[in-house]
Amino acid sequence: MSKAFSNAKKGELFELKAELNSQSNSTRKEAVRKTIASMTIGRDVSGLFTDVLNCMQSPNIEIKKLVYLYIVNYAHTKPDLAILAVNSFVRDSEDPNPLLRALAIRTMACIRVDKIVEYLLEPLQRTLHDQDPYVRKTAAVCVAKLHAMNPELVQDQGMLDSLLDLLTDGNPMVVSNAVASLMDIAEYRPDFFKIDSPLVMKLLHALNECNEWGQVLLLDALAEYNPRNHDEADAIVERVTSRLQHANGAVVLAATRIVIANAEKLSSDEKRMNSLKKLTAPLISLLSANGEFQYVALRSIRIINQKYSFLFQNDVRVFFCKYNDPLYVKFEKVELLIALLDESNSSIVLQEMNEYASEVDMDFVKKSIEGIGRIALAHEASADKCVELLVALLKAGHDGVTDQAVVVLKNIFRSYPQRYLSVVEVICNNCESIGEPDAKASMIWIFGEYAEHIPQVVELLGELMEGFSTEPVSVQLQLLSAAVKVYLARGHEGKGLLESALRLSTKETYSTDLRDRGYAYSRLLSCGDEVARKVVMNERPAVSDTRGEMSADLQADLSRNMGKMSSLLMRKSASLRSPTAPPVLTVRDSDNLLSMGNDELLMIDDGPTDAIQGRENGSEQFLGTDDLIGALPSVANGSQPPQKDAKAGNLLDELFGAPGKRIDRQALERVEISFNSSGPGVSSSMLPVAPATAPARAQPLPPVDDILSLPATQPQK
Amino acid sequence: MVASAIFILDSKGKTLISRIFRGDVDADITGDFCARVIDVDDESGLKPVFRVDSKKRTYAYVKHSNLYVVGVTVRNSNAAMLLEFLNKLVEVFKEYFKEVQEESIRDNFVIIYELLDEMMDFGFPQVSESKVLQQYITQDYHVLEVPRPPVAVTNAVSWRSEGIRHSRNEVFLDVIEKVNIVISGNGSTLRSEILGSLMVKSLLSGMPDLKLGLNDRLQLSQAGNNRREKSVDLEDIKFHQCVRLSKFESDRTISFIPPDGEFELMSYRLNMQVRPLVWVDAVIELKATRVEYLVKVRSQLKPRCIANNVRIRLPVQLDADTPSFKCSSGKYKYVPAQDELVWTIKQLKAGRELVMRGRFNLPSIGENQERDIATKRPITVSFEVPYFAVSGLQVRFLKVMEKSGYRALPWVRYITQAGDYQIRIV
């Protein structure tokens, strides 16, 4: 079967070969088309190289273009044969028709074969001074192409100077392509080309003449310039502001980037306010574009909003979600609603969020409920209203909604301990409808934490304990902790519960985490209830929400790159530097971590972003299960800042290493101290809060599951 | 600095067309794309821009019908420009072969290669004016006659070629305003805006220079016009690239050399509280075996204005059947594929109120919770009101100046349409 197939294929190639060599123009044309069609769908037709090359002499421009395309595609596999095409290219580059001249050098510069590069030099030099602007603009880009292949050659031939000459060309498109080319080369060699003041004025002038793409290219280049004084900044911003009215969103965003970058350098506060205020309307207008571009606009607004929130404060309604918005647009809008919430608009925003919580799409529903919870943490004045909404959602009892509401309420309990006691009862009454592990874990944590206020807590947990073995580890860990807390709060009443929890987690489990924690608790309890209470019922570090705020450092970096990839990924631009560009001084441990998948890697890689990532992805953003225990984080996490490590480490050795050995009280007090001082979640020590230059290797590589829980244990400021 | 390659993928992520502009990516992105977009179950992770770290590549894509148009880069490229370019690409394809679908992409691969080559060079966008492109990239070349690139390609006026001739010099202006409105269940307007656009069809010879006068408040005051004309606050305007932006910035004059044929001269957005022009009130009652609808529609237009082709789309439960309805005017149609009941009214005169009532049967089994979901979708309404611009915008004049000195006739029309017109159900 397979043989027949390959024969058929061979036959087809054979046929094509014959047709390519046919005398008839139309047959040849059809054959070239067929060949390219095969190439397009990924079939290897490189065997026809010489035959296709023969068709290159055709006067028909369509055939010519197709043949060129073919050569570009296969030249690197047949470098020796590709040389045969050179004569034809060189001849075309001297053709009276500018279209052909341009086509010839454009194609030639795309062929990445060393030998051909040499033949390109002469035609390229010539076409850089061609009389036709269409050819010159093509040649300008060719210099960058050539530079990417052979930088020394470009330098030796003085082509960079020719390119610089083109900056004073009379044709706007030649100028914009020359600028783009120079900026491209400058990315490899930052020292070679700097935009200076006279050039800035020239580019600002050319801006009016260029087509939309040329404008973006010029604006991108202008954004790199750092004005020397107030007057220059004034002039740049003034000239660029008119671009905000352009129909092309990329032009608008590129202009916005320049206004933001120069805002602080303007000569007066009044000018600054005026220029910034002109941004609001055009940016909001971008929200009437298609979904993809809305996403770009919303992310840019988020970045600007952190620094200049007054720009959007009065327009909160434009960020209300439409029913048919794509999910990623809705998510961005919710983020903005949270960020923009203040005294004046809190009631309409919350009402709107509540509306979303009863939508159809479960992901969106969860995001909105999470949003309500985050508002409660970030904006204390709204907390009561948020809890009220969440309780109503809880009572409505829809699948998923209840779960998410409990997860969110747990965070609120952490932030405002003992304030919403009445809600505990509602949760108890609805505990039947809570199913997801996250939600269950949260609910059990609440049971444990408020054991004193729930009369039926022993029964409730008892029922849950019956299904212990079928629960995922995250829930089991919570059950164990809750049992300990109930025992400590209710004494004798909770003893049965505690005993079964300890037995199940130490004797009948394969999970080492669970077993370790089980043993840790039993050792702790063996030191007496008072000691255990001190450790377990210790005050929790408070959690809060920064409403997606990023570090000033990151914000500045993202504004500088507004509309670019890094700003959309919300990552530092340095992390996206191309592999060919000069390396930035960062030590990464990425190689060791590759096996863990991209997203984890991403968090290790570039510090501050993970805060955002974590908040976006994690439904459990404030505390991981380890935090939920509240008291024994280091036992689970195993990594501590070095100096503290010594203290805690010894003790843990004692806890684990020598069964039955008695531990002195003083030692335990010390553990307690170190727990407290280690701050919320131990992971603070291994989070890359240090600048990117800090060698990641210096820190102990945490075990896999710690990395996985990184977003969860992220300390919140 | 922009794209290393452009791909057109079908709905399964298979490559239909790929054009690699730089040597830093390879031709196979299907795996990456499937893993991050097509085969993703959890839609919440889906974003139009994403990065595959292991390959150090960043992707940006737009979805068009069943196709993905994808740009790939290894650098920190200008994503806004890339996405705008991909959109333009689709628009140009539309101009060339009407429908942009898998079939038409396959059939036209030759021209697509040519277009990609012309529109982008080494990843830098070059030209995207389809009118100009069509002058030198066509499907039917005359043999032996190689076209030359039109001067317009590189010119400052890159959107119009010289030597255009029309026997009657006319220019048509359409002011089209769309009302976007979201009304909450209790009848209050949550948000409303007007998106206006000024469409021009220019059939003018030579290189005409046009000047447009609107009743823009700032323009009027700049011109020292103190007559008490009704004026509109145009705060947020976007112009076609032919408009001289710096001129507008300095004295609010809208002057331009138009492209030939149809184009959108400007678009504007007014953030104003609009009274719902067409008011819909629906009561949907869910009973054990049926669901009852009582829908009222009322025109709140000015006297003498008529809303044409009013379509009211009401959400219907997934398992509903056998509709039986009565409308005081117009027709109803049940569209099971969309789970919608559509009530169509040809003409709705100012001040009129119409009623439709009726019911669907429901199978007796079925979860009420699932049925509830149907009513979470909003009611959407579409209509058109001719000879009326809801914002009050007026074209005061359109001056045409051309060196041959011909007289041109401008024609102006106004129309208001429903855009995103949503009414939430209680």
Coordinates of C-alpha atoms in Angstrom, one line a residue, chain A residues 31 69 71 96 217 249 296 372 379 390 584 622 678:
Chain A
A31 CA 3.2 23.2 -14.0
L69 CA 9.4 31.9 -4.3
I71 CA 14.1 29.3 -5.1
P96 CA 14.1 48.9 -17.1
L217 CA 7.9 52.4 12.1
G249 CA -4.9 51.5 16.1
V296 CA -4.2 45.0 23.1
I372 CA -15.8 40.5 44.1
H379 CA -11.2 48.2 49.3
L390 CA -21.2 36.5 48.0
V584 CA 21.6 40.6 28.8
F622 CA -3.9 34.1 48.4
S678 CA 9.6 33.9 58.0

